Short mmCIF file of C-alpha atoms and ligand atoms in Angstrom, two decimals:
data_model
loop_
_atom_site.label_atom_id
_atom_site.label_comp_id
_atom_site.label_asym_id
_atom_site.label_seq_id
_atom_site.Cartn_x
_atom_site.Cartn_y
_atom_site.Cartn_z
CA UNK V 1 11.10 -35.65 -4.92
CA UNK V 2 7.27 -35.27 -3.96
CA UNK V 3 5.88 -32.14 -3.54
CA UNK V 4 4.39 -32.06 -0.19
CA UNK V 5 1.82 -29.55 -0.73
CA UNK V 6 0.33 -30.99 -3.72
CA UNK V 7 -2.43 -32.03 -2.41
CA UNK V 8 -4.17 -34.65 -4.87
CA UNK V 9 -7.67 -35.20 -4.03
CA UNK V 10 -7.65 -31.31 -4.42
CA UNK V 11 -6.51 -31.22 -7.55
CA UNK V 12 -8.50 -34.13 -8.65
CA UNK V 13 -11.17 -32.41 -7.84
CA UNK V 14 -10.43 -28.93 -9.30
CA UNK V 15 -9.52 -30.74 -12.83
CA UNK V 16 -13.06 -32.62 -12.77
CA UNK V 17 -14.84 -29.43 -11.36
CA UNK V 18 -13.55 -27.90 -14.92
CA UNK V 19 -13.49 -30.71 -17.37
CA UNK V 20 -16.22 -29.47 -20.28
CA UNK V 21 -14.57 -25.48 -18.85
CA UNK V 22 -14.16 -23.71 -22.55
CA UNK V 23 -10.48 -22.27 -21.63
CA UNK V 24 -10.15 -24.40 -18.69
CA UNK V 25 -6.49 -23.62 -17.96
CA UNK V 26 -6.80 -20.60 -16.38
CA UNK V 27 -9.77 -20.75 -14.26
CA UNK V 28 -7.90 -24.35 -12.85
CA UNK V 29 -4.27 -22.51 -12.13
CA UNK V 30 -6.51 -19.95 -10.60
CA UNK V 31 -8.63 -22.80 -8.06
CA UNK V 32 -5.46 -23.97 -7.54
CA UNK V 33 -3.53 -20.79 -6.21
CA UNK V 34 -6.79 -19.85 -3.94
CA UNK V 35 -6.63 -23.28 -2.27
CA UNK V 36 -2.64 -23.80 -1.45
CA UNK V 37 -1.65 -20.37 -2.41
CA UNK V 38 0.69 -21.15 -5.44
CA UNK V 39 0.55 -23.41 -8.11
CA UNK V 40 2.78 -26.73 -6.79
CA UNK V 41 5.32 -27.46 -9.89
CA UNK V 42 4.31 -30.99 -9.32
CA UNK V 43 0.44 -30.06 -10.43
CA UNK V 44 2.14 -28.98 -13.68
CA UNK V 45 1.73 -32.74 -15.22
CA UNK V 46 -1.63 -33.62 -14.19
CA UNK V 47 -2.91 -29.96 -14.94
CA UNK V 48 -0.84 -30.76 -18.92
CA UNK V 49 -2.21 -34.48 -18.90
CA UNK V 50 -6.24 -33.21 -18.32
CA UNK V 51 -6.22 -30.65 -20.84
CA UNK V 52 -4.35 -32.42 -23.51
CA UNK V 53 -1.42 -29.48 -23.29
CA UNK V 54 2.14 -30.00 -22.76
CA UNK V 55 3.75 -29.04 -19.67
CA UNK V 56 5.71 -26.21 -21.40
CA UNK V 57 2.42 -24.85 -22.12
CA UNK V 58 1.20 -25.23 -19.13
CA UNK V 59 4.46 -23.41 -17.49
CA UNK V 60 4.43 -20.92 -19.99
CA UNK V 61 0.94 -19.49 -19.10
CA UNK V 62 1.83 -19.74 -15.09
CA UNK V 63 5.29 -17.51 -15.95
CA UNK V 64 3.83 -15.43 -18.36
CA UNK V 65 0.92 -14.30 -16.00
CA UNK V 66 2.55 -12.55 -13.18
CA UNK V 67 -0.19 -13.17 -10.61
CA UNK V 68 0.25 -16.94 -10.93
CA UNK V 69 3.36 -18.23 -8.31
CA UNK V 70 4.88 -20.96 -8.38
CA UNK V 71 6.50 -20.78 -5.34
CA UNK V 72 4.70 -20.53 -1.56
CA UNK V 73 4.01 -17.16 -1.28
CA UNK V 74 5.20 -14.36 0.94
CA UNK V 75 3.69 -13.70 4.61
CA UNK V 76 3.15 -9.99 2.77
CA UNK V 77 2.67 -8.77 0.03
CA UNK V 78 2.95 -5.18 -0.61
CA UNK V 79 1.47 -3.95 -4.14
CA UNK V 80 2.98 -0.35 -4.49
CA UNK V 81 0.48 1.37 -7.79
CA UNK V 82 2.67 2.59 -10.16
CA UNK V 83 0.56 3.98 -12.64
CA UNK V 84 -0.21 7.29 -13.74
CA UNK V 85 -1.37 9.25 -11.20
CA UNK V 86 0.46 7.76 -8.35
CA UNK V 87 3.22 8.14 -10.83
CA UNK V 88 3.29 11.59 -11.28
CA UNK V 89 2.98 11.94 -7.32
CA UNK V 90 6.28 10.17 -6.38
CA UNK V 91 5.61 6.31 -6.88
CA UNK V 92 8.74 5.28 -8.83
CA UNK V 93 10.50 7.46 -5.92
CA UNK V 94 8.51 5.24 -3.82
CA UNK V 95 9.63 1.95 -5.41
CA UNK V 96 13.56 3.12 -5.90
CA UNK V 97 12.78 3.03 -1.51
CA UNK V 98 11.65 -0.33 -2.23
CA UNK V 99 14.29 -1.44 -4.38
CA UNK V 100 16.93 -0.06 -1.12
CA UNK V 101 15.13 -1.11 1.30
CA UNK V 102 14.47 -4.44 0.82
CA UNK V 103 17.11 -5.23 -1.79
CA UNK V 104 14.50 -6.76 -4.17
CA UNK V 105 12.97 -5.45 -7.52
CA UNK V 106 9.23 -5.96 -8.58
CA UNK V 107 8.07 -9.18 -8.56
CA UNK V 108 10.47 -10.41 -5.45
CA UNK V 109 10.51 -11.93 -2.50
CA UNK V 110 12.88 -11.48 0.91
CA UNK V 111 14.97 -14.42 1.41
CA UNK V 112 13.26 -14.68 4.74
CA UNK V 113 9.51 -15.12 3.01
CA UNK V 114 8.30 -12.05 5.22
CA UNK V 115 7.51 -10.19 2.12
CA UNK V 116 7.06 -9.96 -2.01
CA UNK V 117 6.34 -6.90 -3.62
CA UNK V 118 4.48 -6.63 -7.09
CA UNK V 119 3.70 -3.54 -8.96
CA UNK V 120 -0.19 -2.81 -9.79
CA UNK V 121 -1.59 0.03 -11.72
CA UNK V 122 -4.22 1.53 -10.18
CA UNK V 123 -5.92 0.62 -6.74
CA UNK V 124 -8.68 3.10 -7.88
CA UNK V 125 -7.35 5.31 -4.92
CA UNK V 126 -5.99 7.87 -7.65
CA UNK V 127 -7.39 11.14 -5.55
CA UNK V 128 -5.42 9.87 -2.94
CA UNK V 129 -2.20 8.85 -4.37
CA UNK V 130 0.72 7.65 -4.06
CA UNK V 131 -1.04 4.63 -2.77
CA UNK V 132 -0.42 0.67 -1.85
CA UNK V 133 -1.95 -1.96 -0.97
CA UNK V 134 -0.37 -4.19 2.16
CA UNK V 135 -2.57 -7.43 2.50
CA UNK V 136 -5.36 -6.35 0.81
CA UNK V 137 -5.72 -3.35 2.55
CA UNK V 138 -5.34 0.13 0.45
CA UNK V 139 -2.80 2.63 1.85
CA UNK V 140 -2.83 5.98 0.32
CA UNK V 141 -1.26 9.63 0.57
CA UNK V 142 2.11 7.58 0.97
CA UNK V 143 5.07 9.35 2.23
CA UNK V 144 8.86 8.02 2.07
CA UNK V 145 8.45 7.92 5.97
CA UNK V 146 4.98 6.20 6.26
CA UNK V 147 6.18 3.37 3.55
CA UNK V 148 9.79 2.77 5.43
CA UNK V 149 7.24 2.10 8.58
CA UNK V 150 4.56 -0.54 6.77
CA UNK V 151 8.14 -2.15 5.25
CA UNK V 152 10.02 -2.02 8.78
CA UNK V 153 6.10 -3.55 10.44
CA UNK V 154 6.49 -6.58 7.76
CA UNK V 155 10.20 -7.27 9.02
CA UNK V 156 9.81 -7.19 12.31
CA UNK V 157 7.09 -9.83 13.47
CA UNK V 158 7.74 -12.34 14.86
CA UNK V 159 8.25 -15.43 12.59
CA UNK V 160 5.95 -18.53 13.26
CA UNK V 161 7.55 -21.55 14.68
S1 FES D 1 -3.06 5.47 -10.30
FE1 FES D 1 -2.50 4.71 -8.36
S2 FES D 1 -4.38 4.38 -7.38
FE2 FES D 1 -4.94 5.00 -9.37
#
């Protein structure tokens, strides 16, 4: 079955844009994600068929790189920092909330798409920590209460038609 999203002149002109790219794999998976948000299983054989790779290869490098999706991504996505200084002020605390809360584990999304959650180390908001970052914005001096609330604001909006 076709994969809606793929959109082809896109990717057409993503894989030209990088033809003589040393490396071009990951700066193309990377054009791709920024333009439909995830990288469309379907682009797998044209992205393997311009570079001369297989599409293992090509599969391998989109798992092995966490940032890389290959599925439509969350309406959120909540990045909780879990390294050392946020860490030593509560963050695994933080993320056993998480893991409660939502029922997910790093790395997952709610069934409903509302929101994924993936683990960062270090928003370079260390003074401040425990910190997150919700959407791109940075949320720091995190208490259990405050991150039940930015989980519980995710959940509740309304869902688009
Ligand atoms: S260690 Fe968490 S913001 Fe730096």
């Amino acid at each position: 079955m076709p994969d809606e999203t793929l959109d082809l002149p896109v990717l057409q002109r993503v894989l030209e844009h990088h033809r003589n790219t040393p490396g071009a794999l990951l700066p193309i998976l990377h054009a791709i994600q920024a333009g439909t948000g995830y990288v469309p299983d379907a682009a797998v054989p044209e992205i393997a068929h311009a570079l001369n790779l297989s599409q293992a290869e090509v599969r391998g490098v989109i798992s092995f790189y966490h940032d890389f999706r290959s599925t439509p991504p969350a309406r959120h996505t909540l990045r909780l920092c879990r390294a050392e200084s946020c860490q030593s002020r509560g963050a695994e605390a933080l993320a056993a909330q998480l893991r409660e809360q939502l029922g997910l584990d790093d790395h997952g999304t709610s069934a409903d798409g509302a929101l994924s959650l993936r683990p960062v180390y270090c928003l370079g908001a260390c003074a401040c920590s425990p910190a997150l970052e919700l959407d791109g914005q940075v949320h720091a001096r995190l208490t259990p209460e405050r991150l039940r609330a930015l989980v519980e604001g995710c959940l509740q909006e309304v869902k688009p038609c």
